[in-house]
Each structure stands twice: as C-alpha cells, then as structure tokens.
CSV table of N, CA and C and ligand atoms in Angstrom, one decimal:
chain,number,residue,atom,x,y,z
A,926,MET,N,0.8,-1.2,-0.1
A,926,MET,CA,0.1,0.0,0.1
A,926,MET,C,0.8,1.4,0.1
A,927,ASN,N,0.6,2.3,-0.9
A,927,ASN,CA,1.4,3.4,-1.0
A,927,ASN,C,0.6,4.3,0.1
A,928,ASN,N,1.4,4.7,0.9
A,928,ASN,CA,1.0,5.9,1.8
A,928,ASN,C,1.6,7.3,1.5
A,929,PRO,N,1.0,8.1,1.2
A,929,PRO,CA,1.4,9.6,1.1
A,929,PRO,C,1.9,10.3,2.2
A,930,ARG,N,1.7,9.7,3.5
A,930,ARG,CA,2.3,10.5,4.5
A,930,ARG,C,3.5,9.5,4.8
A,931,ASN,N,4.7,10.3,5.5
A,931,ASN,CA,6.0,9.7,5.6
A,931,ASN,C,6.0,9.1,6.9
A,932,ILE,N,5.7,8.0,7.2
A,932,ILE,CA,5.6,7.2,8.4
A,932,ILE,C,7.1,6.8,9.1
A,933,LYS,N,7.3,7.8,9.9
A,933,LYS,CA,8.7,7.4,10.7
A,933,LYS,C,8.3,6.7,11.9
A,934,TYR,N,7.4,6.7,12.4
A,934,TYR,CA,7.1,5.8,13.7
A,934,TYR,C,6.1,5.0,13.8
A,935,ILE,N,6.2,3.9,14.4
A,935,ILE,CA,5.0,3.1,14.6
A,935,ILE,C,4.8,3.0,16.2
A,936,VAL,N,3.7,3.9,16.8
A,936,VAL,CA,3.7,4.0,18.3
A,936,VAL,C,2.7,3.5,18.8
A,937,VAL,N,3.2,2.6,19.9
A,937,VAL,CA,2.2,2.0,21.1
A,937,VAL,C,1.9,2.9,22.3
A,938,HIS,N,0.4,2.8,22.4
A,938,HIS,CA,-0.3,3.3,23.3
A,938,HIS,C,-1.1,2.5,24.1
A,939,CYS,N,-1.3,3.0,25.3
A,939,CYS,CA,-2.6,2.4,26.2
A,939,CYS,C,-3.7,3.5,26.2
A,940,THR,N,-4.9,2.9,26.3
A,940,THR,CA,-6.0,3.8,26.3
A,940,THR,C,-5.9,4.6,27.8
A,941,ALA,N,-5.1,4.2,28.7
A,941,ALA,CA,-5.0,4.8,30.1
A,941,ALA,C,-6.6,4.9,30.6
A,942,THR,N,-7.2,3.8,30.5
A,942,THR,CA,-8.7,3.6,30.9
A,942,THR,C,-8.9,2.2,31.7
A,943,PRO,N,-9.9,2.1,32.4
A,943,PRO,CA,-10.2,0.9,33.1
A,943,PRO,C,-10.4,-0.1,31.9
A,944,THR,N,-10.1,-1.3,32.3
A,944,THR,CA,-10.2,-2.3,30.9
A,944,THR,C,-11.4,-2.9,30.6
A,945,ASN,N,-12.5,-2.5,31.2
A,945,ASN,CA,-13.9,-2.6,30.5
A,945,ASN,C,-14.3,-1.5,30.1
A,946,THR,N,-13.9,-0.6,29.9
A,946,THR,CA,-14.1,0.7,29.2
A,946,THR,C,-14.6,0.6,27.7
A,947,THR,N,-15.5,0.9,27.3
A,947,THR,CA,-15.8,0.5,25.5
A,947,THR,C,-15.3,1.4,24.9
A,948,LEU,N,-15.1,0.9,23.4
A,948,LEU,CA,-14.6,1.8,22.5
A,948,LEU,C,-15.7,3.0,22.2
A,949,GLU,N,-16.9,2.7,22.3
A,949,GLU,CA,-17.7,3.8,22.0
A,949,GLU,C,-17.5,5.0,23.2
A,950,SER,N,-17.3,4.8,24.3
A,950,SER,CA,-17.2,5.8,25.1
A,950,SER,C,-16.1,6.4,25.2
A,951,ILE,N,-14.7,5.8,24.6
A,951,ILE,CA,-13.5,6.6,24.4
A,951,ILE,C,-13.9,7.4,23.1
A,952,LYS,N,-14.5,6.8,22.1
A,952,LYS,CA,-14.8,7.9,20.7
A,952,LYS,C,-15.7,9.0,21.4
A,953,ARG,N,-16.7,8.7,22.4
A,953,ARG,CA,-17.4,10.0,22.9
A,953,ARG,C,-16.5,10.9,23.4
A,954,PHE,N,-15.4,10.5,24.1
A,954,PHE,CA,-14.7,11.2,25.0
A,954,PHE,C,-13.7,12.2,23.9
A,955,TRP,N,-13.2,11.7,23.0
A,955,TRP,CA,-12.4,12.3,22.0
A,955,TRP,C,-13.1,13.3,21.6
A,956,LYS,N,-14.5,13.1,21.2
A,956,LYS,CA,-15.5,14.1,20.4
A,956,LYS,C,-15.8,14.9,21.4
A,957,GLU,N,-16.4,14.7,22.4
A,957,GLU,CA,-17.0,15.7,23.1
A,957,GLU,C,-16.1,16.4,24.2
A,958,ASN,N,-15.1,15.7,24.9
A,958,ASN,CA,-14.1,16.3,25.7
A,958,ASN,C,-12.9,16.9,25.1
A,959,ARG,N,-12.5,16.3,24.2
A,959,ARG,CA,-11.2,16.7,23.5
A,959,ARG,C,-11.6,17.7,22.2
A,960,GLY,N,-12.6,17.3,21.8
A,960,GLY,CA,-13.0,18.2,20.5
A,960,GLY,C,-12.4,17.7,19.2
A,961,TRP,N,-12.2,16.5,19.1
A,961,TRP,CA,-11.4,16.1,18.0
A,961,TRP,C,-12.5,15.7,17.0
A,962,GLY,N,-13.6,15.7,17.1
A,962,GLY,CA,-14.7,15.3,15.9
A,962,GLY,C,-14.7,13.7,15.9
A,963,ASP,N,-14.6,13.4,14.6
A,963,ASP,CA,-14.3,11.9,14.3
A,963,ASP,C,-13.4,11.6,14.1
A,964,THR,N,-12.1,12.0,14.3
A,964,THR,CA,-10.8,11.7,14.2
A,964,THR,C,-10.3,11.1,15.5
A,965,PRO,N,-9.9,10.0,15.5
A,965,PRO,CA,-9.4,9.1,16.8
A,965,PRO,C,-8.1,9.5,17.3
A,966,GLY,N,-7.7,9.0,18.4
A,966,GLY,CA,-6.3,8.8,19.0
A,966,GLY,C,-5.4,8.3,18.3
A,967,TYR,N,-6.0,6.9,17.5
A,967,TYR,CA,-5.1,6.0,17.4
A,967,TYR,C,-5.7,5.4,16.0
A,968,HIS,N,-4.6,4.6,15.2
A,968,HIS,CA,-5.3,4.2,13.9
A,968,HIS,C,-6.0,2.5,14.4
A,969,TYR,N,-5.2,1.9,15.2
A,969,TYR,CA,-5.7,0.7,15.7
A,969,TYR,C,-5.9,0.7,17.2
A,970,PHE,N,-6.8,-0.3,17.7
A,970,PHE,CA,-7.3,-0.3,19.0
A,970,PHE,C,-7.3,-1.8,19.4
A,971,ILE,N,-6.7,-2.3,20.4
A,971,ILE,CA,-6.8,-3.7,20.4
A,971,ILE,C,-7.7,-3.9,21.9
A,972,GLN,N,-8.8,-4.8,21.8
A,972,GLN,CA,-9.7,-5.1,22.7
A,972,GLN,C,-8.9,-6.3,23.7
A,973,ARG,N,-9.7,-6.5,24.7
A,973,ARG,CA,-9.2,-7.3,25.8
A,973,ARG,C,-8.8,-8.8,25.1
A,974,ASP,N,-9.7,-9.2,24.3
A,974,ASP,CA,-9.7,-10.4,23.6
A,974,ASP,C,-9.0,-10.6,22.5
A,975,GLY,N,-8.1,-9.4,22.3
A,975,GLY,CA,-7.1,-9.6,21.3
A,975,GLY,C,-7.6,-9.1,19.8
A,976,THR,N,-8.9,-8.7,19.6
A,976,THR,CA,-9.5,-8.3,18.6
A,976,THR,C,-9.0,-7.0,18.4
A,977,VAL,N,-8.6,-6.8,17.3
A,977,VAL,CA,-7.8,-5.4,16.7
A,977,VAL,C,-8.6,-4.7,15.6
A,978,VAL,N,-9.1,-3.4,16.1
A,978,VAL,CA,-10.1,-2.4,15.5
A,978,VAL,C,-9.5,-1.7,14.8
A,979,GLN,N,-9.7,-1.5,13.3
A,979,GLN,CA,-9.0,-0.2,12.8
A,979,GLN,C,-9.9,1.0,12.9
A,980,LEU,N,-9.5,2.1,13.5
A,980,LEU,CA,-10.3,3.2,13.6
A,980,LEU,C,-10.0,4.5,12.5
A,981,LEU,N,-9.0,3.9,12.0
A,981,LEU,CA,-8.7,5.3,10.7
A,981,LEU,C,-7.9,4.7,9.8
A,982,ASP,N,-8.1,5.3,8.4
A,982,ASP,CA,-7.1,4.6,7.2
A,982,ASP,C,-5.8,5.0,7.7
A,983,GLU,N,-4.8,4.3,7.2
A,983,GLU,CA,-3.4,4.7,7.6
A,983,GLU,C,-2.9,6.0,6.8
A,984,LYS,N,-3.5,6.3,5.8
A,984,LYS,CA,-3.4,7.7,5.2
A,984,LYS,C,-3.8,9.0,5.9
A,985,LYS,N,-4.5,8.8,6.8
A,985,LYS,CA,-4.7,9.8,7.6
A,985,LYS,C,-4.2,10.0,8.8
A,986,ASN,N,-3.8,11.3,9.4
A,986,ASN,CA,-3.2,11.4,10.8
A,986,ASN,C,-4.3,11.2,11.8
A,987,SER,N,-4.0,10.6,12.7
A,987,SER,CA,-4.8,10.3,14.1
A,987,SER,C,-4.0,11.3,15.2
A,988,TYR,N,-5.0,11.5,16.3
A,988,TYR,CA,-4.3,12.1,17.2
A,988,TYR,C,-3.5,11.4,18.1
A,989,GLY,N,-2.3,11.3,18.4
A,989,GLY,CA,-1.7,10.2,18.8
A,989,GLY,C,-0.4,10.9,19.8
A,990,VAL,N,0.5,11.3,19.0
A,990,VAL,CA,1.8,12.2,19.6
A,990,VAL,C,1.7,13.3,19.2
A,991,TYR,N,1.6,14.3,20.2
A,991,TYR,CA,1.7,15.9,20.0
A,991,TYR,C,3.1,16.2,19.1
A,992,LYS,N,2.8,16.9,18.0
A,992,LYS,CA,3.7,17.4,17.1
A,992,LYS,C,4.2,16.3,16.0
A,993,HIS,N,3.6,15.0,16.4
A,993,HIS,CA,4.3,14.1,15.3
A,993,HIS,C,3.3,13.4,14.6
A,994,ASN,N,2.1,13.9,14.8
A,994,ASN,CA,0.8,12.9,14.2
A,994,ASN,C,0.9,12.8,12.9
A,995,SER,N,1.5,13.5,11.9
A,995,SER,CA,1.5,13.3,10.4
A,995,SER,C,2.7,12.0,10.3
A,996,GLU,N,3.5,11.6,11.1
A,996,GLU,CA,4.6,10.8,11.1
A,996,GLU,C,4.3,9.3,11.6
A,997,CYS,N,3.2,9.3,12.4
A,997,CYS,CA,3.0,8.3,13.2
A,997,CYS,C,1.8,7.1,12.6
A,998,ILE,N,1.8,5.9,13.0
A,998,ILE,CA,1.0,5.1,13.1
A,998,ILE,C,0.6,4.5,14.2
A,999,SER,N,-0.4,4.7,15.0
A,999,SER,CA,-0.6,4.6,16.4
A,999,SER,C,-1.4,3.5,16.7
A,1000,ILE,N,-1.0,2.7,17.9
A,1000,ILE,CA,-1.7,1.3,18.0
A,1000,ILE,C,-2.1,1.4,19.4
A,1001,ALA,N,-2.9,1.1,20.0
A,1001,ALA,CA,-3.2,1.2,21.6
A,1001,ALA,C,-4.0,-0.2,22.2
A,1002,TYR,N,-3.7,-0.5,23.5
A,1002,TYR,CA,-4.5,-1.6,24.0
A,1002,TYR,C,-5.4,-1.0,24.9
A,1003,LEU,N,-6.6,-1.8,25.1
A,1003,LEU,CA,-7.5,-1.2,26.0
A,1003,LEU,C,-6.9,-1.6,27.5
A,1004,GLY,N,-6.6,-0.5,28.2
A,1004,GLY,CA,-6.2,-0.7,29.6
A,1004,GLY,C,-5.0,0.2,29.7
A,1005,GLY,N,-4.2,0.0,30.7
A,1005,GLY,CA,-2.9,0.5,31.1
A,1005,GLY,C,-3.0,1.3,32.5
A,1006,ILE,N,-4.2,1.2,33.4
A,1006,ILE,CA,-4.0,1.9,34.6
A,1006,ILE,C,-4.6,0.6,35.9
A,1007,ASP,N,-4.3,0.8,36.8
A,1007,ASP,CA,-4.8,-0.2,37.7
A,1007,ASP,C,-6.1,0.4,38.4
A,1008,LYS,N,-6.7,-0.2,39.7
A,1008,LYS,CA,-7.9,0.6,40.1
A,1008,LYS,C,-7.8,1.8,40.6
A,1009,GLU,N,-6.6,2.3,41.1
A,1009,GLU,CA,-6.4,3.3,41.7
A,1009,GLU,C,-6.1,4.7,40.3
A,1010,GLY,N,-5.9,3.9,39.5
A,1010,GLY,CA,-5.7,4.9,38.2
A,1010,GLY,C,-4.1,5.0,37.8
A,1011,LYS,N,-3.6,4.3,38.6
A,1011,LYS,CA,-1.9,4.2,38.3
A,1011,LYS,C,-1.7,3.5,37.1
A,1012,ALA,N,-0.4,4.1,36.4
A,1012,ALA,CA,0.1,3.1,35.4
A,1012,ALA,C,0.3,1.8,35.7
A,1013,LEU,N,-0.1,1.1,34.6
A,1013,LEU,CA,0.1,-0.4,34.9
A,1013,LEU,C,0.1,-1.2,33.6
A,1014,ASP,N,1.0,-2.0,33.4
A,1014,ASP,CA,0.8,-3.0,31.9
A,1014,ASP,C,0.0,-4.0,32.4
A,1015,ASN,N,-1.1,-3.8,31.8
A,1015,ASN,CA,-2.0,-4.8,32.1
A,1015,ASN,C,-2.5,-5.7,30.8
A,1016,ARG,N,-1.8,-5.7,30.0
A,1016,ARG,CA,-2.3,-6.4,28.7
A,1016,ARG,C,-2.6,-7.8,29.0
A,1017,SER,N,-3.6,-8.3,28.5
A,1017,SER,CA,-4.0,-9.8,28.4
A,1017,SER,C,-3.1,-10.3,27.2
A,1018,ASP,N,-2.8,-11.8,27.7
A,1018,ASP,CA,-2.1,-12.5,26.6
A,1018,ASP,C,-2.4,-12.2,25.2
A,1019,ALA,N,-3.7,-12.1,25.0
A,1019,ALA,CA,-4.5,-12.2,23.8
A,1019,ALA,C,-4.0,-10.8,23.2
A,1020,GLN,N,-3.8,-9.7,23.9
A,1020,GLN,CA,-3.6,-8.2,23.6
A,1020,GLN,C,-2.0,-8.2,23.2
A,1021,LYS,N,-1.3,-8.7,24.0
A,1021,LYS,CA,0.2,-9.0,23.5
A,1021,LYS,C,0.4,-9.6,22.1
A,1022,HIS,N,-0.4,-10.9,22.0
A,1022,HIS,CA,0.0,-11.5,20.7
A,1022,HIS,C,-0.8,-10.8,19.6
A,1023,ALA,N,-1.8,-10.1,19.8
A,1023,ALA,CA,-2.4,-9.4,18.7
A,1023,ALA,C,-1.4,-8.1,18.2
A,1024,MET,N,-1.0,-7.6,19.4
A,1024,MET,CA,-0.1,-6.3,19.2
A,1024,MET,C,1.1,-6.6,18.6
A,1025,PHE,N,1.7,-8.0,18.9
A,1025,PHE,CA,3.0,-8.2,18.2
A,1025,PHE,C,2.8,-8.5,16.8
A,1026,ASP,N,1.6,-9.2,16.4
A,1026,ASP,CA,1.3,-9.4,15.1
A,1026,ASP,C,1.3,-8.3,14.2
A,1027,LYS,N,0.7,-7.2,14.8
A,1027,LYS,CA,0.0,-5.9,14.3
A,1027,LYS,C,1.5,-5.2,13.9
A,1028,ILE,N,2.4,-5.3,14.9
A,1028,ILE,CA,3.5,-4.5,14.9
A,1028,ILE,C,4.4,-5.1,13.8
A,1029,VAL,N,4.4,-6.4,13.6
A,1029,VAL,CA,5.4,-7.1,12.6
A,1029,VAL,C,4.8,-6.8,11.3
A,1030,GLU,N,3.4,-6.9,11.3
A,1030,GLU,CA,2.9,-6.6,9.9
A,1030,GLU,C,3.0,-5.1,9.4
A,1031,LEU,N,3.1,-4.4,10.3
A,1031,LEU,CA,3.0,-2.8,9.9
A,1031,LEU,C,4.9,-2.5,9.8
A,1032,THR,N,5.6,-3.2,10.4
A,1032,THR,CA,7.0,-3.1,10.0
A,1032,THR,C,7.4,-3.3,8.9
A,1033,GLU,N,6.8,-4.6,8.3
A,1033,GLU,CA,7.0,-5.3,7.0
A,1033,GLU,C,6.4,-4.2,5.8
A,1034,ARG,N,5.3,-3.6,6.3
A,1034,ARG,CA,4.8,-2.7,5.2
A,1034,ARG,C,5.9,-1.3,5.3
A,1035,TYR,N,6.2,-0.7,6.4
A,1035,TYR,CA,6.8,0.5,6.8
A,1035,TYR,C,8.0,0.2,7.2
A,1036,PRO,N,9.2,-0.4,6.4
A,1036,PRO,CA,10.4,-0.9,7.1
A,1036,PRO,C,11.4,0.1,7.6
A,1037,LYS,N,11.2,1.4,7.3
A,1037,LYS,CA,11.9,2.4,7.6
A,1037,LYS,C,11.5,3.1,9.0
A,1038,ALA,N,10.0,2.6,9.4
A,1038,ALA,CA,9.7,3.2,10.7
A,1038,ALA,C,10.0,2.6,11.8
A,1039,GLU,N,10.3,3.4,12.8
A,1039,GLU,CA,10.9,2.9,14.3
A,1039,GLU,C,9.7,2.6,15.1
A,1040,VAL,N,9.9,1.6,15.8
A,1040,VAL,CA,8.5,1.1,16.6
A,1040,VAL,C,9.0,1.7,18.2
A,1041,LEU,N,8.0,2.6,18.6
A,1041,LEU,CA,8.4,3.4,19.9
A,1041,LEU,C,7.0,3.6,20.6
A,1042,GLY,N,7.5,3.6,22.0
A,1042,GLY,CA,6.2,3.8,22.8
A,1042,GLY,C,6.1,5.1,23.0
A,1043,HIS,N,4.9,5.6,23.1
A,1043,HIS,CA,4.4,7.2,23.4
A,1043,HIS,C,5.4,7.7,24.2
A,1044,ARG,N,5.7,7.1,25.6
A,1044,ARG,CA,6.6,7.9,26.4
A,1044,ARG,C,8.0,8.0,25.8
A,1045,ASP,N,8.2,7.4,24.8
A,1045,ASP,CA,9.8,7.4,24.2
A,1045,ASP,C,10.0,8.8,23.5
A,1046,PHE,N,9.0,9.5,23.2
A,1046,PHE,CA,9.1,10.9,22.4
A,1046,PHE,C,9.6,11.9,23.4
A,1047,ALA,N,10.6,12.6,23.1
A,1047,ALA,CA,10.8,13.8,24.1
A,1047,ALA,C,9.8,14.8,24.5
A,1048,GLY,N,9.9,14.9,25.8
A,1048,GLY,CA,8.9,15.7,26.3
A,1048,GLY,C,7.5,15.2,26.6
A,1049,VAL,N,7.5,14.1,26.5
A,1049,VAL,CA,6.3,13.0,26.9
A,1049,VAL,C,6.4,13.1,28.4
A,1050,LYS,N,5.3,13.7,29.2
A,1050,LYS,CA,5.4,13.3,30.6
A,1050,LYS,C,4.6,11.9,31.1
A,1051,LYS,N,3.5,11.4,30.1
A,1051,LYS,CA,2.9,10.4,30.6
A,1051,LYS,C,3.6,9.1,30.6
A,1052,ALA,N,3.2,8.1,31.1
A,1052,ALA,CA,3.8,6.7,31.4
A,1052,ALA,C,3.5,5.8,29.9
A,1053,CYS,N,2.4,6.2,29.1
A,1053,CYS,CA,1.9,5.7,28.1
A,1053,CYS,C,3.0,4.8,27.4
A,1054,PRO,N,2.9,3.7,27.1
A,1054,PRO,CA,1.9,2.8,27.3
A,1054,PRO,C,2.3,1.9,28.4
A,1055,CYS,N,3.0,2.2,29.3
A,1055,CYS,CA,3.2,1.6,30.5
A,1055,CYS,C,4.1,0.4,30.3
A,1056,PHE,N,5.0,0.3,29.5
A,1056,PHE,CA,6.0,-0.7,29.2
A,1056,PHE,C,7.1,-0.3,28.4
A,1057,ASP,N,8.4,-0.8,28.4
A,1057,ASP,CA,9.2,-0.5,27.5
A,1057,ASP,C,9.2,-1.2,26.5
A,1058,VAL,N,8.6,-0.7,25.0
A,1058,VAL,CA,8.3,-1.2,24.0
A,1058,VAL,C,9.5,-2.2,23.4
A,1059,LYS,N,10.7,-1.5,23.1
A,1059,LYS,CA,11.9,-2.0,22.8
A,1059,LYS,C,12.2,-3.4,23.2
A,1060,THR,N,12.4,-3.3,24.5
A,1060,THR,CA,12.8,-4.2,25.3
A,1060,THR,C,11.7,-5.4,25.4
A,1061,TRP,N,10.5,-5.2,25.2
A,1061,TRP,CA,9.4,-6.2,25.2
A,1061,TRP,C,9.4,-6.8,23.9
A,1062,LEU,N,9.5,-6.1,22.7
A,1062,LEU,CA,9.6,-6.6,21.5
A,1062,LEU,C,10.5,-7.8,21.2
A,1063,LYS,N,11.8,-7.3,21.8
A,1063,LYS,CA,13.3,-7.9,21.9
A,1063,LYS,C,13.0,-9.5,22.6
A,1064,ASN,N,12.1,-9.2,23.8
A,1064,ASN,CA,12.2,-10.4,24.5
A,1064,ASN,C,10.7,-11.3,24.5
A,1065,TYR,N,10.0,-10.7,23.5
A,1065,TYR,CA,8.5,-11.3,23.4
A,1065,TYR,C,8.8,-12.7,22.5
A,1066,GLU,N,8.0,-13.8,23.3
A,1066,GLU,CA,8.0,-15.2,22.4
A,1066,GLU,C,6.5,-15.4,22.3
A,1067,PRO,N,6.5,-15.3,21.0
A,1067,PRO,CA,4.8,-15.6,20.7
A,1067,PRO,C,4.8,-17.2,20.8
A,1068,ASP,N,3.5,-17.4,21.5
A,1068,ASP,CA,3.1,-18.7,21.7
A,1068,ASP,C,2.6,-19.3,20.1
A,1069,LEU,N,3.5,-20.2,19.8
A,1069,LEU,CA,3.1,-20.7,18.3
A,1069,LEU,C,2.4,-22.0,18.2
A,1070,LYS,N,1.5,-22.1,19.3
A,1070,LYS,CA,0.3,-23.2,19.4
A,1070,LYS,C,-0.2,-23.0,18.1
B,2217,ZN,ZN1,-0.1,7.5,24.2
C-alpha cells in the first residue's frame, strides 16, 4: 500500500482507561471532551480479547503524539491503569499476541519506521503505554500453538 504520509514511527499506546471501558465511550470522550470530531487518537485499537479494530485509514493522521501526528501510525491496547488509576501494564495475553502481530505486519509494510512507545518521545510526561516497547519486542516469545 502506498501511503502519501511519511511514516517514521509506529507508536504503541494504552488507552489509560479501566479495562472494561467501551470503545464507544472512548470515541465519545475524544469527540466531546477533546473536541477531535470523528478523528480518533489511534489507527488501531486492541480489545481485551485480542480483537484489533481499525479506527482510521493509515493514510490519515490520528491524534496520537503531539507534534508528530503526520509521521505516526498509532496502536493502542485497552487498559494501562490499575484500580487507583496508576500506570500498569495489564495487557492480556491475547492483547500482547495481537499487538506483536500488528507491529510485525506494520514494520513489513513500513520498513523504515521505528517502533516506539508514546513515552519514548521527547517531552512526553505520561507513562503511556506503561511498558518498554523495545525491550518487550526483543524478548517477546509468541506462543506458536
Ligand atoms: Zn499514548
């Protein structure tokens, strides 16, 4: 697929919501609280059961990384906080598996893009996505059953 955008980064996020939050309520939050209209925060959204939902065409900019939106494809897993609202990598096994597969697929299509976590960008003060993406990718062992 030809993408007219210059994709430099494949960026991993968490939604920073409880794990039972619905995609519909997240979309409503973007629209009504952030004023983003129908533009989502991510291109891909990973449900607890590992279902990957595409929210936006890769040719379009999502809101994802301040000042870098034109260069990013963003993927988020549902979750990322504990009951007190503190940052926590609480990905399900299905989410990890789906995330790994999606990243592999994207890096094949965008071989020049670097895979980063949101927090790896300069000036980002959030913990998003609550784990070290590069270390995880290096050490993840997909279950090949
Ligand atoms: Zn983020």
